[in-house]
Amino acid sequence: MHEEPDFFILGKAYITGRVVNAAIGISGEKIVSLTSPGNIPPSARRREYGDGFLVVPGMVDIHVHMREPGLEYKEDWRTGSMAAVKGGVTFVADMPNNKPPANNCNILREKLERAKRKSIVDYAFYAGFNIRPEELSKCKDLYIGGKIYPEDLYSPIVEEFARLIASQNKILVVHAEDPILLKPDAKILHSIARPPKAEKSAVKKTLELALQTGARTHITHISLADSIIEILKAKIAGHPVTLDTAPHYFLLNDSLYTTSRKNIAKVNPPLRSEKDRQTLYIAVNKMLVDAIVTDHAPHLLEEKLGENPPSGFPGLEVALHLLLREILEGRMPIQVLDLYSFRPASLLGINKGCISIGCDADLVVLRKESWEVRPDEFVSKAKYSPFEGAVLRTKTHAVFLRGRTVYEEGEFYEDVRGKFYPLEAPTSYETLQDR
Ligand code: NCD
Ligand code: ZN
Ligand code: ZN
């Protein structure tokens, strides 16, 4: 079957591991052909991008906080999805730590209503831990996976929750920090209050949980290369475990906690020592992580500058461009883009983050342009960043979401709406890994 494309996107493109000159044929919402620009009929409709542009797949961020319902003052689906688009991200998976938590069908339904009305990127939800896991089996189409926070790790019900998620062939996402090893003292450095041993202990506990329950387990925002080694060992032993990390863990270090930016840079898990940062950077470079996420965790600047600031900062507007800086300055292979697109998409079983026939036509056109990160210009409600002042080399020029223009030269096409992605059934973990 070869559908006639409605139009082509022409230019240099990152396609399955290489940069080539391509004509990407799009019909409806899908990529239907890939050829060289000389091969398309002269009369074909086209968008052509010349020197200084690069087409990449829409990025896939499987760990963000859009904050609805309950915390809309920090972010909402409109501002959060605009931040995503501006950062070249076309799919987000939203976390359940809402107010009240999204650990039941009613709140998940409400989340869907809200996202449907406002989101300009595609999306999915995780269900939060519930001490009555069976409550969640009534609406299993509303979530793509289950999420466990540190405080849930010691619940007597945690195994039951993991088994429920496993029985639904979904992914169990874990924030691994052992609550027993955290010191709730605002006066000590954040990196000392939440030490490396807390992550290591929770990783161990999570691997045991994965082993006992058979749940396909994904440990998120790993901050230490030591954790990666533990998880790799379990992987090699045949356990279905995967992990991600975030740009701040391999680009920043805990020296920020002794500067005026300490509240801005406060995040869980914390930034680590320079030595740890370097080892993690190597692990990412060697593609030893399964995914990169932002953990886009917006709060208001006022909250971050106040007494007892909350942990987390926004990341969607800078993550892809930070990776591109590393790539263009020769420190990372271009294939790290897969870690923020195709690989996480595979983990969730969605046909995104790829420029191949049959993939959703989510495409990001990048333009070479040097700019400085100025958080007061963010579209996110969270107008601060530990990357403030960083000089980046690329900007998002245009974004296509399933074939439709959603952003071009600074303008959002707000009539476009994102689509809700439940797990495409039935996909086995093994075949996804092989794709
Ligand atoms: C997150 C948040 O603000 O929701 N904060 C953070 O520091 N990462 C929560 C989380 O992801 O653990
Ligand atoms: Zn977390
Ligand atoms: Zn988070």
PDB file of C-alpha atoms in Angstrom, residues 221-357:
ATOM      1  CA  HIS A 221      14.905  10.617  36.696  1.00  0.00           C
ATOM      2  CA  ILE A 222      17.947   8.571  37.705  1.00  0.00           C
ATOM      3  CA  SER A 223      20.662  10.939  38.910  1.00  0.00           C
ATOM      4  CA  LEU A 224      23.626   8.577  39.400  1.00  0.00           C
ATOM      5  CA  ALA A 225      25.621   6.340  37.076  1.00  0.00           C
ATOM      6  CA  ASP A 226      25.875   3.845  39.974  1.00  0.00           C
ATOM      7  CA  SER A 227      22.107   3.355  39.758  1.00  0.00           C
ATOM      8  CA  ILE A 228      22.379   2.746  36.032  1.00  0.00           C
ATOM      9  CA  ILE A 229      24.900  -0.019  36.624  1.00  0.00           C
ATOM     10  CA  GLU A 230      22.573  -1.728  39.135  1.00  0.00           C
ATOM     11  CA  ILE A 231      19.674  -1.491  36.707  1.00  0.00           C
ATOM     12  CA  LEU A 232      21.818  -2.738  33.805  1.00  0.00           C
ATOM     13  CA  LYS A 233      22.780  -5.810  35.837  1.00  0.00           C
ATOM     14  CA  ALA A 234      19.109  -6.588  36.419  1.00  0.00           C
ATOM     15  CA  LYS A 235      18.427  -6.018  32.723  1.00  0.00           C
ATOM     16  CA  ILE A 236      21.170  -8.417  31.735  1.00  0.00           C
ATOM     17  CA  ALA A 237      19.721 -10.973  34.156  1.00  0.00           C
ATOM     18  CA  GLY A 238      16.549 -10.747  32.088  1.00  0.00           C
ATOM     19  CA  HIS A 239      14.310  -8.495  34.158  1.00  0.00           C
ATOM     20  CA  PRO A 240      12.066  -6.063  32.315  1.00  0.00           C
ATOM     21  CA  VAL A 241      13.509  -2.876  33.756  1.00  0.00           C
ATOM     22  CA  THR A 242      14.355   0.397  32.029  1.00  0.00           C
ATOM     23  CA  LEU A 243      15.396   3.869  33.174  1.00  0.00           C
ATOM     24  CA  ASP A 244      15.608   7.495  32.211  1.00  0.00           C
ATOM     25  CA  THR A 245      17.532  10.539  33.306  1.00  0.00           C
ATOM     26  CA  ALA A 246      17.081  14.274  32.788  1.00  0.00           C
ATOM     27  CA  PRO A 247      19.396  16.881  31.201  1.00  0.00           C
ATOM     28  CA  HIS A 248      19.996  18.660  34.521  1.00  0.00           C
ATOM     29  CA  TYR A 249      21.624  15.551  35.999  1.00  0.00           C
ATOM     30  CA  PHE A 250      24.240  15.275  33.263  1.00  0.00           C
ATOM     31  CA  LEU A 251      24.714  18.994  32.535  1.00  0.00           C
ATOM     32  CA  LEU A 252      24.608  20.606  35.999  1.00  0.00           C
ATOM     33  CA  ASN A 253      26.054  19.771  39.400  1.00  0.00           C
ATOM     34  CA  ASP A 254      25.456  20.402  43.099  1.00  0.00           C
ATOM     35  CA  SER A 255      27.758  23.446  43.182  1.00  0.00           C
ATOM     36  CA  LEU A 256      24.577  25.385  42.324  1.00  0.00           C
ATOM     37  CA  TYR A 257      23.386  24.678  45.888  1.00  0.00           C
ATOM     38  CA  THR A 258      26.039  27.007  47.272  1.00  0.00           C
ATOM     39  CA  THR A 259      25.051  29.901  44.984  1.00  0.00           C
ATOM     40  CA  SER A 260      22.143  32.329  44.847  1.00  0.00           C
ATOM     41  CA  ARG A 261      20.470  29.885  42.467  1.00  0.00           C
ATOM     42  CA  LYS A 262      20.101  27.201  45.121  1.00  0.00           C
ATOM     43  CA  ASN A 263      16.313  27.459  45.364  1.00  0.00           C
ATOM     44  CA  ILE A 264      15.864  27.608  41.599  1.00  0.00           C
ATOM     45  CA  ALA A 265      18.034  24.489  41.201  1.00  0.00           C
ATOM     46  CA  LYS A 266      16.260  22.572  43.994  1.00  0.00           C
ATOM     47  CA  VAL A 267      14.908  19.375  42.479  1.00  0.00           C
ATOM     48  CA  ASN A 268      14.245  15.771  43.514  1.00  0.00           C
ATOM     49  CA  PRO A 269      16.446  13.822  43.260  1.00  0.00           C
ATOM     50  CA  PRO A 270      19.012  16.609  43.727  1.00  0.00           C
ATOM     51  CA  LEU A 271      21.819  17.603  41.395  1.00  0.00           C
ATOM     52  CA  ARG A 272      24.917  15.545  42.250  1.00  0.00           C
ATOM     53  CA  SER A 273      28.675  16.091  42.533  1.00  0.00           C
ATOM     54  CA  GLU A 274      30.741  17.064  39.487  1.00  0.00           C
ATOM     55  CA  LYS A 275      32.292  13.585  39.471  1.00  0.00           C
ATOM     56  CA  ASP A 276      28.860  11.934  39.432  1.00  0.00           C
ATOM     57  CA  ARG A 277      27.695  14.325  36.735  1.00  0.00           C
ATOM     58  CA  GLN A 278      30.631  13.389  34.529  1.00  0.00           C
ATOM     59  CA  THR A 279      30.041   9.650  34.865  1.00  0.00           C
ATOM     60  CA  LEU A 280      26.361  10.094  34.098  1.00  0.00           C
ATOM     61  CA  TYR A 281      27.286  12.162  31.036  1.00  0.00           C
ATOM     62  CA  ILE A 282      29.417   9.268  29.787  1.00  0.00           C
ATOM     63  CA  ALA A 283      26.558   6.827  30.396  1.00  0.00           C
ATOM     64  CA  VAL A 284      24.201   8.983  28.316  1.00  0.00           C
ATOM     65  CA  ASN A 285      26.829   9.361  25.623  1.00  0.00           C
ATOM     66  CA  LYS A 286      27.158   5.597  25.474  1.00  0.00           C
ATOM     67  CA  MET A 287      23.370   5.310  25.182  1.00  0.00           C
ATOM     68  CA  LEU A 288      23.140   3.309  28.414  1.00  0.00           C
ATOM     69  CA  VAL A 289      19.898   5.029  29.377  1.00  0.00           C
ATOM     70  CA  ASP A 290      16.586   4.084  27.766  1.00  0.00           C
ATOM     71  CA  ALA A 291      15.245   7.605  27.663  1.00  0.00           C
ATOM     72  CA  ILE A 292      15.791  11.260  28.468  1.00  0.00           C
ATOM     73  CA  VAL A 293      12.943  13.164  30.133  1.00  0.00           C
ATOM     74  CA  THR A 294      12.650  16.724  31.370  1.00  0.00           C
ATOM     75  CA  ASP A 295      10.635  16.060  34.549  1.00  0.00           C
ATOM     76  CA  HIS A 296       9.101  19.440  33.622  1.00  0.00           C
ATOM     77  CA  ALA A 297       8.056  20.406  37.167  1.00  0.00           C
ATOM     78  CA  PRO A 298       6.758  23.981  37.089  1.00  0.00           C
ATOM     79  CA  HIS A 299       6.191  26.111  40.182  1.00  0.00           C
ATOM     80  CA  LEU A 300       5.823  29.878  40.341  1.00  0.00           C
ATOM     81  CA  LEU A 301       8.986  31.932  40.686  1.00  0.00           C
ATOM     82  CA  GLU A 302       7.498  33.483  43.854  1.00  0.00           C
ATOM     83  CA  GLU A 303       7.210  30.023  45.417  1.00  0.00           C
ATOM     84  CA  LYS A 304      10.782  29.160  44.443  1.00  0.00           C
ATOM     85  CA  LEU A 305      12.077  32.360  46.006  1.00  0.00           C
ATOM     86  CA  GLY A 306      10.007  32.052  49.185  1.00  0.00           C
ATOM     87  CA  GLU A 307      10.473  30.166  52.456  1.00  0.00           C
ATOM     88  CA  ASN A 308      10.750  26.413  51.947  1.00  0.00           C
ATOM     89  CA  PRO A 309      10.731  26.421  48.125  1.00  0.00           C
ATOM     90  CA  PRO A 310       9.166  23.455  46.322  1.00  0.00           C
ATOM     91  CA  SER A 311      11.407  21.120  44.312  1.00  0.00           C
ATOM     92  CA  GLY A 312      11.403  21.150  40.530  1.00  0.00           C
ATOM     93  CA  PHE A 313      11.775  23.491  37.572  1.00  0.00           C
ATOM     94  CA  PRO A 314      10.473  23.688  33.994  1.00  0.00           C
ATOM     95  CA  GLY A 315      12.428  21.929  31.257  1.00  0.00           C
ATOM     96  CA  LEU A 316      10.321  21.577  28.132  1.00  0.00           C
ATOM     97  CA  GLU A 317      11.497  24.743  26.409  1.00  0.00           C
ATOM     98  CA  VAL A 318      15.188  23.968  26.646  1.00  0.00           C
ATOM     99  CA  ALA A 319      15.788  20.196  26.770  1.00  0.00           C
ATOM    100  CA  LEU A 320      16.015  19.418  23.037  1.00  0.00           C
ATOM    101  CA  HIS A 321      18.128  22.508  22.412  1.00  0.00           C
ATOM    102  CA  LEU A 322      20.489  21.611  25.253  1.00  0.00           C
ATOM    103  CA  LEU A 323      21.004  18.202  23.635  1.00  0.00           C
ATOM    104  CA  LEU A 324      21.596  19.881  20.282  1.00  0.00           C
ATOM    105  CA  ARG A 325      24.219  22.131  21.830  1.00  0.00           C
ATOM    106  CA  GLU A 326      26.073  19.038  23.056  1.00  0.00           C
ATOM    107  CA  ILE A 327      25.702  17.442  19.606  1.00  0.00           C
ATOM    108  CA  LEU A 328      26.713  20.510  17.576  1.00  0.00           C
ATOM    109  CA  GLU A 329      29.711  21.165  19.803  1.00  0.00           C
ATOM    110  CA  GLY A 330      30.860  17.595  19.201  1.00  0.00           C
ATOM    111  CA  ARG A 331      30.449  16.181  22.693  1.00  0.00           C
ATOM    112  CA  MET A 332      27.519  13.877  22.024  1.00  0.00           C
ATOM    113  CA  PRO A 333      26.531  11.688  19.069  1.00  0.00           C
ATOM    114  CA  ILE A 334      23.411  12.833  17.222  1.00  0.00           C
ATOM    115  CA  GLN A 335      21.818   9.492  18.120  1.00  0.00           C
ATOM    116  CA  VAL A 336      21.127  10.799  21.647  1.00  0.00           C
ATOM    117  CA  LEU A 337      18.090  12.409  19.981  1.00  0.00           C
ATOM    118  CA  ASP A 338      16.620   8.872  19.866  1.00  0.00           C
ATOM    119  CA  LEU A 339      16.654   8.871  23.668  1.00  0.00           C
ATOM    120  CA  TYR A 340      14.219  11.784  23.672  1.00  0.00           C
ATOM    121  CA  SER A 341      12.036  10.547  20.806  1.00  0.00           C
ATOM    122  CA  PHE A 342      11.919   7.052  19.373  1.00  0.00           C
ATOM    123  CA  ARG A 343      13.136   5.138  22.427  1.00  0.00           C
ATOM    124  CA  PRO A 344      10.671   6.559  24.962  1.00  0.00           C
ATOM    125  CA  ALA A 345       7.883   6.225  22.376  1.00  0.00           C
ATOM    126  CA  SER A 346       8.759   2.534  22.096  1.00  0.00           C
ATOM    127  CA  LEU A 347       8.591   2.162  25.875  1.00  0.00           C
ATOM    128  CA  LEU A 348       4.995   3.363  25.808  1.00  0.00           C
ATOM    129  CA  GLY A 349       4.094   1.505  22.628  1.00  0.00           C
ATOM    130  CA  ILE A 350       3.196   4.552  20.550  1.00  0.00           C
ATOM    131  CA  ASN A 351       4.048   5.195  16.931  1.00  0.00           C
ATOM    132  CA  LYS A 352       5.850   8.457  17.518  1.00  0.00           C
ATOM    133  CA  GLY A 353       9.303   9.970  17.701  1.00  0.00           C
ATOM    134  CA  CYS A 354      10.348   8.511  14.362  1.00  0.00           C
ATOM    135  CA  ILE A 355      10.692   9.550  10.754  1.00  0.00           C
ATOM    136  CA  SER A 356       9.720   6.260   9.112  1.00  0.00           C
ATOM    137  CA  ILE A 357       6.802   5.154   7.003  1.00  0.00           C
TER     138      ILE A 357
END
